[in-house]
């Protein structure tokens, strides 16, 4: 059988010769590095992609931890149940914030406290991967200054520690700082067809 | 403290009044439904977002399974190790296909065999969530006809079964058929900066 024909091969170019050469050079390198990954955009999959990497890293015996900046500590979603079964450290530091929350001061104070908790863990050297879930919101809304966070990470993040930051509206300076950034772009969503959120899929 | 000011609130509109009304109506519905989710696009996070949902569903005690259409059975990535530890059924049905594979006939035959295995499991009623990882490629390259797959799913997929299909180049008919579709759009990738793939993060 022939290679996929031009009529089957999607027209979207996936790379350029220059990018391919850089990637081939990268594959040959022996240098390892802790990456900063950002999953942003308005679509689904930002947080679940972080959990999927966590699952993969946990499979390799890596020391992992999740800090959720907005989720309430009483939430008992599927991922929290899974983490409990596996003994994965999983901090829910928020107050269940939504845009209709009555007390935004409390939300802001909790987000800042969560960042302190994150800083302790990041600087400790006790982890290989830390997920900062929905951390973009305190940055995007100015509750925690993005430039201070980046300056702090440049100074204190252990070189081999991987960080995954999720949430909409990733600030441009964070995108610039990160190694890998993906925008989860919504194409269509079941909600818009009148289908409710499904346990195990959405939460 | 005030609500986030206009200068902090990102300008991107996240919804329309009509979409919001549909979503609010959807939240009130009691109807449950097995969803078909598609994670496509050229960026990172298509497969890991599927694994994250798997992690969440497994946390809820749901019956889950992964069928990988291109990955070789001898691969021992982090996610395979995690699945073994958790007793999650995880089929790697491919031959480690790449675009430079010497024998495409073998790749095609294995993909078709994987679809048979998927059909048996989908129709069995024994699962709550099945991930069809990299299933878009056999469809996009015409090895398995997309219209036949969709017609078969309409007939035989149990109404409550959730399916997640991942991979680039999701065919338009599949996008039309699916309930929720996300395009993982690359913004930047560490490879392009000369950083090699990292165990636990990329595989």
Tab-separated table of C-alpha atoms in Angstrom:
chain	number	residue	atom	x	y	z
A	1	UNK	CA	0.000	0.000	0.000
A	2	UNK	CA	1.132	3.494	-0.790
A	3	UNK	CA	1.775	6.245	1.658
A	4	UNK	CA	-1.346	8.229	2.536
A	5	UNK	CA	-2.212	10.101	-0.650
A	6	UNK	CA	-2.349	13.864	-0.900
A	7	UNK	CA	-6.140	13.667	-0.893
A	8	UNK	CA	-6.046	11.986	2.501
A	9	UNK	CA	-3.171	13.950	3.959
A	10	UNK	CA	-4.558	16.988	5.758
A	11	UNK	CA	-3.457	20.230	4.228
A	12	UNK	CA	-2.479	21.811	7.546
A	13	UNK	CA	1.315	22.135	7.678
A	14	UNK	CA	2.479	20.628	10.944
A	15	UNK	CA	5.986	22.031	10.961
A	16	UNK	CA	8.571	23.993	9.027
A	17	UNK	CA	12.019	22.725	7.969
A	18	UNK	CA	13.569	25.068	10.541
A	19	UNK	CA	11.307	23.820	13.363
A	20	UNK	CA	11.977	20.220	12.323
A	21	UNK	CA	15.732	20.813	12.470
A	22	UNK	CA	15.416	22.342	15.957
A	23	UNK	CA	13.326	19.397	17.117
A	24	UNK	CA	15.758	16.866	15.717
A	25	UNK	CA	18.599	18.682	17.479
A	26	UNK	CA	16.538	18.726	20.686
A	27	UNK	CA	15.969	14.963	20.538
A	28	UNK	CA	19.728	14.411	20.403
A	29	UNK	CA	20.395	16.527	23.456
A	30	UNK	CA	21.093	14.883	26.758
A	31	UNK	CA	20.063	17.918	28.748
A	32	UNK	CA	17.102	17.368	30.995
A	33	UNK	CA	15.133	20.254	32.359
A	34	UNK	CA	12.119	20.824	34.512
A	35	UNK	CA	9.469	22.279	32.224
A	36	UNK	CA	6.884	24.961	32.826
A	37	UNK	CA	3.733	23.994	30.930
A	38	UNK	CA	0.680	26.213	30.559
A	39	UNK	CA	-2.738	24.897	29.484
A	40	UNK	CA	-4.958	27.856	28.708
A	41	UNK	CA	-7.856	28.828	26.433
A	42	UNK	CA	-11.635	28.731	26.649
A	43	UNK	CA	-12.088	25.050	25.783
A	44	UNK	CA	-12.192	21.786	27.692
A	45	UNK	CA	-9.109	19.817	28.686
A	46	UNK	CA	-6.891	22.351	30.450
A	47	UNK	CA	-7.165	20.729	33.880
A	48	UNK	CA	-7.721	17.173	32.662
A	49	UNK	CA	-4.564	17.342	30.518
A	50	UNK	CA	-2.660	18.331	33.679
A	51	UNK	CA	-4.218	15.371	35.506
A	52	UNK	CA	-3.265	13.093	32.597
A	53	UNK	CA	0.383	14.169	32.892
A	54	UNK	CA	0.115	13.654	36.666
A	55	UNK	CA	-1.187	10.115	36.030
A	56	UNK	CA	1.742	9.466	33.681
A	57	UNK	CA	4.331	10.909	36.094
A	58	UNK	CA	2.822	9.004	39.028
A	59	UNK	CA	3.130	5.875	36.870
A	60	UNK	CA	6.867	6.530	36.726
A	61	UNK	CA	7.099	6.867	40.482
A	62	UNK	CA	7.643	10.603	40.393
A	63	UNK	CA	6.760	12.771	43.400
A	64	UNK	CA	3.647	14.698	42.420
A	65	UNK	CA	1.299	17.200	44.030
A	66	UNK	CA	-1.745	19.246	42.995
A	67	UNK	CA	-2.665	22.691	44.326
A	68	UNK	CA	-6.085	23.942	43.258
A	69	UNK	CA	-6.418	27.711	43.579
A	70	UNK	CA	-10.186	28.080	43.324
A	71	UNK	CA	-11.723	24.692	44.137
A	72	UNK	CA	-13.308	24.385	47.565
A	73	UNK	CA	-11.819	21.975	50.090
A	74	UNK	CA	-15.155	20.226	50.526
A	75	UNK	CA	-15.422	19.265	46.858
A	76	UNK	CA	-15.373	15.524	46.286
A	77	UNK	CA	-14.968	15.273	42.538
A	78	UNK	CA	-13.789	12.163	40.739
A	79	UNK	CA	-10.200	13.398	40.630
A	80	UNK	CA	-10.127	14.037	44.384
A	81	UNK	CA	-11.442	10.530	45.017
A	82	UNK	CA	-8.792	9.087	42.688
A	83	UNK	CA	-6.034	11.060	44.438
A	84	UNK	CA	-7.171	9.788	47.839
A	85	UNK	CA	-7.073	6.192	46.606
A	86	UNK	CA	-3.535	6.728	45.286
A	87	UNK	CA	-2.210	8.758	48.208
A	88	UNK	CA	-1.455	11.762	46.001
A	89	UNK	CA	-1.166	15.068	47.861
A	90	UNK	CA	-4.047	17.226	46.629
A	91	UNK	CA	-4.720	20.665	48.133
A	92	UNK	CA	-7.969	22.477	47.432
A	93	UNK	CA	-7.221	25.976	48.636
A	94	UNK	CA	-10.115	28.026	47.253
A	95	UNK	CA	-13.573	28.903	48.440
A	96	UNK	CA	-15.459	27.573	45.457
A	97	UNK	CA	-15.117	30.951	43.792
A	98	UNK	CA	-17.457	31.909	40.997
A	99	UNK	CA	-18.030	35.296	39.409
A	100	UNK	CA	-21.132	35.666	41.568
A	101	UNK	CA	-19.300	34.980	44.841
A	102	UNK	CA	-20.550	37.327	47.561
A	103	UNK	CA	-17.120	37.912	49.118
A	104	UNK	CA	-14.300	38.505	46.677
A	105	UNK	CA	-11.916	39.584	49.489
A	106	UNK	CA	-12.090	36.063	50.843
A	107	UNK	CA	-11.436	34.600	47.384
A	108	UNK	CA	-8.393	36.839	46.947
A	109	UNK	CA	-7.008	36.052	50.411
A	110	UNK	CA	-7.391	32.333	49.785
A	111	UNK	CA	-5.664	32.555	46.413
A	112	UNK	CA	-2.718	34.395	48.001
A	113	UNK	CA	-2.528	31.804	50.761
A	114	UNK	CA	-2.562	29.056	48.121
A	115	UNK	CA	0.404	30.728	46.386
A	116	UNK	CA	2.332	30.711	49.694
A	117	UNK	CA	1.594	26.990	50.034
A	118	UNK	CA	2.716	26.485	46.454
A	119	UNK	CA	5.928	28.434	47.056
A	120	UNK	CA	6.826	26.259	50.049
A	121	UNK	CA	6.350	23.097	48.026
A	122	UNK	CA	8.082	24.387	44.898
A	123	UNK	CA	11.154	25.532	46.835
A	124	UNK	CA	11.283	22.403	49.005
A	125	UNK	CA	12.909	20.156	46.434
A	126	UNK	CA	10.551	17.383	47.525
A	127	UNK	CA	8.601	17.167	44.241
A	128	UNK	CA	9.169	16.249	40.603
A	129	UNK	CA	5.869	17.643	39.305
A	130	UNK	CA	3.476	20.194	40.791
A	131	UNK	CA	0.168	21.144	39.184
A	132	UNK	CA	-1.061	24.690	39.914
A	133	UNK	CA	-4.674	24.294	38.840
A	134	UNK	CA	-6.565	27.486	37.876
A	135	UNK	CA	-3.547	29.567	38.891
A	136	UNK	CA	-4.000	31.845	35.865
A	137	UNK	CA	-7.093	33.479	37.393
A	138	UNK	CA	-5.368	35.119	40.401
A	139	UNK	CA	-2.718	36.313	37.921
A	140	UNK	CA	-5.117	37.506	35.212
A	141	UNK	CA	-7.238	39.384	37.746
A	142	UNK	CA	-4.263	40.992	39.432
A	143	UNK	CA	-4.690	39.366	42.844
A	144	UNK	CA	-1.093	38.091	42.642
A	145	UNK	CA	1.338	40.097	40.443
A	146	UNK	CA	2.477	37.964	37.498
A	147	UNK	CA	5.926	39.606	37.353
A	148	UNK	CA	6.565	38.781	41.019
A	149	UNK	CA	5.551	35.158	40.451
A	150	UNK	CA	7.885	34.821	37.470
A	151	UNK	CA	10.784	36.521	39.262
A	152	UNK	CA	10.257	34.209	42.224
A	153	UNK	CA	10.129	31.095	40.010
A	154	UNK	CA	13.346	32.120	38.212
A	155	UNK	CA	15.038	32.305	41.593
A	156	UNK	CA	13.561	29.410	43.543
A	157	UNK	CA	12.111	26.747	41.226
A	158	UNK	CA	14.472	23.739	41.301
A	159	UNK	CA	15.838	23.198	37.762
A	160	UNK	CA	14.408	19.678	37.469
A	161	UNK	CA	10.934	20.428	38.864
A	162	UNK	CA	8.100	20.363	36.309
A	163	UNK	CA	5.237	22.822	36.800
A	164	UNK	CA	1.873	22.736	35.046
A	165	UNK	CA	-0.277	25.858	35.279
A	166	UNK	CA	-3.887	25.760	34.069
A	167	UNK	CA	-6.705	28.218	33.494
A	168	UNK	CA	-8.105	30.737	31.041
A	169	UNK	CA	-6.474	34.078	30.233
A	170	UNK	CA	-2.818	33.108	30.841
A	171	UNK	CA	-1.011	36.470	31.071
A	172	UNK	CA	1.361	37.175	28.144
A	173	UNK	CA	4.369	37.333	30.501
A	174	UNK	CA	3.561	33.821	31.744
A	175	UNK	CA	3.259	32.537	28.166
A	176	UNK	CA	6.642	34.133	27.432
A	177	UNK	CA	8.174	32.500	30.525
A	178	UNK	CA	6.723	29.007	29.935
A	179	UNK	CA	8.394	26.277	27.893
A	180	UNK	CA	5.240	24.744	26.404
A	181	UNK	CA	1.885	26.462	26.021
A	182	UNK	CA	-1.312	25.034	24.578
A	183	UNK	CA	-4.555	26.888	23.936
A	184	UNK	CA	-7.539	24.589	24.379
A	185	UNK	CA	-9.910	26.042	21.808
A	186	UNK	CA	-13.599	25.121	22.006
A	187	UNK	CA	-15.049	23.759	18.792
A	188	UNK	CA	-18.355	22.606	20.256
A	189	UNK	CA	-19.653	21.716	23.708
A	190	UNK	CA	-22.421	19.374	24.810
A	191	UNK	CA	-23.801	22.109	27.126
A	192	UNK	CA	-24.735	24.146	24.065
A	193	UNK	CA	-26.883	21.263	22.821
A	194	UNK	CA	-28.774	21.167	26.116
A	195	UNK	CA	-26.894	18.245	27.664
A	196	UNK	CA	-26.029	18.591	31.343
A	197	UNK	CA	-22.554	18.060	32.856
A	198	UNK	CA	-21.874	14.349	33.388
A	199	UNK	CA	-20.240	12.913	36.547
A	200	UNK	CA	-16.884	11.307	35.813
A	201	UNK	CA	-16.520	13.343	32.632
A	202	UNK	CA	-16.945	16.968	33.670
A	203	UNK	CA	-16.201	16.631	37.402
B	1	UNK	CA	-12.824	44.910	47.185
B	2	UNK	CA	-14.558	45.515	43.886
B	3	UNK	CA	-15.247	42.994	41.217
B	4	UNK	CA	-12.354	42.561	38.789
B	5	UNK	CA	-12.208	45.819	36.868
B	6	UNK	CA	-12.595	46.100	33.124
B	7	UNK	CA	-8.847	46.557	32.810
B	8	UNK	CA	-8.282	43.197	34.442
B	9	UNK	CA	-11.170	41.368	32.837
B	10	UNK	CA	-9.960	39.812	29.591
B	11	UNK	CA	-11.680	41.182	26.544
B	12	UNK	CA	-12.344	37.781	24.990
B	13	UNK	CA	-16.097	37.114	25.045
B	14	UNK	CA	-16.644	33.707	26.591
B	15	UNK	CA	-20.272	33.252	25.634
B	16	UNK	CA	-23.336	34.811	24.064
B	17	UNK	CA	-26.696	35.430	25.775
B	18	UNK	CA	-28.210	32.667	23.630
B	19	UNK	CA	-25.461	30.162	24.524
B	20	UNK	CA	-25.745	31.120	28.199
B	21	UNK	CA	-29.524	30.495	28.120
B	22	UNK	CA	-28.974	27.071	26.528
B	23	UNK	CA	-26.364	26.199	29.150
B	24	UNK	CA	-28.593	27.272	32.003
B	25	UNK	CA	-31.400	25.156	30.559
B	26	UNK	CA	-28.988	22.235	30.198
B	27	UNK	CA	-27.926	22.478	33.842
B	28	UNK	CA	-31.550	22.106	34.910
B	29	UNK	CA	-32.092	18.976	32.877
B	30	UNK	CA	-32.105	15.611	34.567
B	31	UNK	CA	-31.265	13.743	31.388
B	32	UNK	CA	-27.975	11.903	31.493
B	33	UNK	CA	-26.261	10.826	28.348
B	34	UNK	CA	-23.076	9.087	27.330
B	35	UNK	CA	-20.978	11.708	25.592
B	36	UNK	CA	-18.707	11.465	22.580
B	37	UNK	CA	-15.741	13.762	23.166
B	38	UNK	CA	-13.081	14.542	20.581
B	39	UNK	CA	-9.697	16.054	21.454
B	40	UNK	CA	-8.004	17.134	18.251
B	41	UNK	CA	-5.599	19.786	16.965
B	42	UNK	CA	-1.844	20.075	16.557
B	43	UNK	CA	-1.026	20.985	20.177
B	44	UNK	CA	-0.233	19.081	23.349
B	45	UNK	CA	-2.869	17.684	25.680
B	46	UNK	CA	-5.153	15.646	23.427
B	47	UNK	CA	-4.217	12.283	24.920
B	48	UNK	CA	-3.348	13.545	28.405
B	49	UNK	CA	-6.763	15.256	28.694
B	50	UNK	CA	-8.344	11.879	27.885
B	51	UNK	CA	-6.175	10.268	30.578
B	52	UNK	CA	-7.194	12.996	33.028
B	53	UNK	CA	-10.874	12.228	32.439
B	54	UNK	CA	-10.052	8.526	32.823
B	55	UNK	CA	-8.386	9.316	36.175
B	56	UNK	CA	-11.494	11.261	37.249
B	57	UNK	CA	-13.902	8.520	36.113
B	58	UNK	CA	-11.785	5.813	37.739
B	59	UNK	CA	-11.961	7.887	40.934
B	60	UNK	CA	-15.744	7.534	40.770
B	61	UNK	CA	-15.509	3.779	40.378
B	62	UNK	CA	-16.551	3.817	36.746
B	63	UNK	CA	-15.573	0.958	34.422
B	64	UNK	CA	-12.894	2.345	32.117
B	65	UNK	CA	-10.720	1.078	29.290
B	66	UNK	CA	-8.137	2.510	26.892
B	67	UNK	CA	-7.518	1.327	23.326
B	68	UNK	CA	-4.459	2.856	21.669
B	69	UNK	CA	-4.593	2.593	17.882
B	70	UNK	CA	-0.973	3.367	17.028
B	71	UNK	CA	1.080	2.741	20.164
B	72	UNK	CA	3.146	-0.441	20.192
B	73	UNK	CA	2.343	-3.162	22.715
B	74	UNK	CA	5.912	-3.133	23.997
B	75	UNK	CA	5.809	0.528	25.014
B	76	UNK	CA	6.184	1.059	28.737
B	77	UNK	CA	5.306	4.711	29.119
B	78	UNK	CA	4.315	6.320	32.402
B	79	UNK	CA	0.611	5.963	31.658
B	80	UNK	CA	0.961	2.227	30.939
B	81	UNK	CA	2.807	1.768	34.230
B	82	UNK	CA	0.087	3.712	36.070
B	83	UNK	CA	-2.662	1.626	34.417
B	84	UNK	CA	-0.911	-1.597	35.463
B	85	UNK	CA	-0.703	-0.406	39.066
B	86	UNK	CA	-4.427	0.437	39.012
B	87	UNK	CA	-5.596	-2.633	37.112
B	88	UNK	CA	-7.024	-0.531	34.278
B	89	UNK	CA	-7.506	-2.409	30.998
B	90	UNK	CA	-5.130	-0.795	28.504
B	91	UNK	CA	-4.724	-2.174	24.987
B	92	UNK	CA	-1.867	-1.041	22.778
B	93	UNK	CA	-2.908	-2.326	19.372
B	94	UNK	CA	-0.528	-0.530	17.000
B	95	UNK	CA	2.909	-1.239	15.649
B	96	UNK	CA	4.545	1.962	16.793
B	97	UNK	CA	3.552	3.604	13.527
B	98	UNK	CA	5.348	6.702	12.345
B	99	UNK	CA	5.283	8.379	8.949
B	100	UNK	CA	8.547	6.667	8.140
B	101	UNK	CA	7.295	3.157	8.989
B	102	UNK	CA	8.565	0.637	6.438
B	103	UNK	CA	5.332	-1.353	6.281
B	104	UNK	CA	2.145	0.639	6.115
B	105	UNK	CA	0.030	-2.449	5.280
B	106	UNK	CA	0.846	-3.785	8.737
B	107	UNK	CA	-0.069	-0.440	10.324
B	108	UNK	CA	-3.413	-0.405	8.530
B	109	UNK	CA	-4.190	-4.039	9.400
B	110	UNK	CA	-3.411	-3.391	13.058
B	111	UNK	CA	-5.594	-0.280	13.138
B	112	UNK	CA	-8.513	-2.243	11.658
B	113	UNK	CA	-7.975	-5.017	14.173
B	114	UNK	CA	-7.950	-2.401	16.958
B	115	UNK	CA	-11.309	-1.072	15.721
B	116	UNK	CA	-12.750	-4.618	15.927
B	117	UNK	CA	-11.490	-4.866	19.499
B	118	UNK	CA	-13.016	-1.458	20.234
B	119	UNK	CA	-16.354	-2.493	18.704
B	120	UNK	CA	-16.540	-5.590	20.894
B	121	UNK	CA	-15.932	-3.532	24.018
B	122	UNK	CA	-18.224	-0.669	23.031
B	123	UNK	CA	-21.128	-2.990	22.253
B	124	UNK	CA	-20.549	-5.173	25.343
B	125	UNK	CA	-22.197	-2.837	27.832
B	126	UNK	CA	-19.357	-3.611	30.245
B	127	UNK	CA	-17.857	-0.109	30.281
B	128	UNK	CA	-18.767	3.414	31.342
B	129	UNK	CA	-15.881	5.159	29.552
B	130	UNK	CA	-13.682	4.007	26.680
B	131	UNK	CA	-10.768	6.051	25.344
B	132	UNK	CA	-9.941	5.503	21.656
B	133	UNK	CA	-6.482	7.058	21.599
B	134	UNK	CA	-5.178	8.269	18.209
B	135	UNK	CA	-8.282	6.870	16.521
B	136	UNK	CA	-8.548	9.940	14.275
B	137	UNK	CA	-5.532	8.843	12.221
B	138	UNK	CA	-7.047	5.647	10.762
B	139	UNK	CA	-10.127	7.734	9.979
B	140	UNK	CA	-8.296	10.743	8.535
B	141	UNK	CA	-6.111	8.536	6.348
B	142	UNK	CA	-9.038	6.475	5.102
B	143	UNK	CA	-7.949	3.141	6.593
B	144	UNK	CA	-11.329	2.858	8.313
B	145	UNK	CA	-14.270	4.712	6.698
B	146	UNK	CA	-15.505	7.473	8.999
B	147	UNK	CA	-19.118	7.165	7.836
B	148	UNK	CA	-19.150	3.442	8.653
B	149	UNK	CA	-17.750	4.124	12.122
B	150	UNK	CA	-20.388	6.765	12.834
B	151	UNK	CA	-23.233	4.606	11.488
B	152	UNK	CA	-22.010	1.732	13.653
B	153	UNK	CA	-21.756	3.934	16.758
B	154	UNK	CA	-25.287	5.283	16.207
B	155	UNK	CA	-26.539	1.708	16.169
B	156	UNK	CA	-24.447	-0.037	18.805
B	157	UNK	CA	-22.971	2.445	21.319
B	158	UNK	CA	-24.872	2.041	24.589
B	159	UNK	CA	-26.606	5.373	25.384
B	160	UNK	CA	-24.772	5.840	28.687
B	161	UNK	CA	-21.278	4.926	27.467
B	162	UNK	CA	-18.828	7.835	27.219
B	163	UNK	CA	-16.281	7.743	24.396
B	164	UNK	CA	-13.203	9.920	24.076
B	165	UNK	CA	-11.471	9.993	20.698
B	166	UNK	CA	-8.078	11.669	20.350
B	167	UNK	CA	-5.708	12.647	17.567
B	168	UNK	CA	-5.011	15.265	14.938
B	169	UNK	CA	-7.174	15.858	11.867
B	170	UNK	CA	-10.546	14.754	13.273
B	171	UNK	CA	-12.729	14.303	10.182
B	172	UNK	CA	-15.544	16.886	9.850
B	173	UNK	CA	-18.198	14.151	10.047
B	174	UNK	CA	-16.770	13.015	13.382
B	175	UNK	CA	-16.784	16.592	14.688
B	176	UNK	CA	-20.401	16.876	13.578
B	177	UNK	CA	-21.285	13.592	15.335
B	178	UNK	CA	-19.469	14.361	18.611
B	179	UNK	CA	-21.016	16.150	21.577
B	180	UNK	CA	-17.911	18.035	22.716
B	181	UNK	CA	-14.893	18.870	20.586
B	182	UNK	CA	-11.749	20.721	21.618
B	183	UNK	CA	-8.904	21.815	19.374
B	184	UNK	CA	-5.615	21.747	21.256
B	185	UNK	CA	-3.816	24.627	19.564
B	186	UNK	CA	-0.043	24.905	19.977
B	187	UNK	CA	1.147	28.287	21.216
B	188	UNK	CA	4.742	27.247	21.888
B	189	UNK	CA	6.567	23.993	22.518
B	190	UNK	CA	9.749	23.261	24.441
B	191	UNK	CA	11.030	21.155	21.502
B	192	UNK	CA	11.275	24.291	19.425
B	193	UNK	CA	13.594	25.805	22.009
B	194	UNK	CA	15.911	22.785	21.791
B	195	UNK	CA	14.669	21.004	24.925
B	196	UNK	CA	14.257	17.249	24.618
B	197	UNK	CA	11.117	15.285	25.574
B	198	UNK	CA	11.008	14.656	29.314
B	199	UNK	CA	10.013	11.309	30.892
B	200	UNK	CA	6.829	11.613	32.947
B	201	UNK	CA	5.800	14.720	31.053
B	202	UNK	CA	5.860	13.759	27.396
B	203	UNK	CA	5.685	9.954	27.727
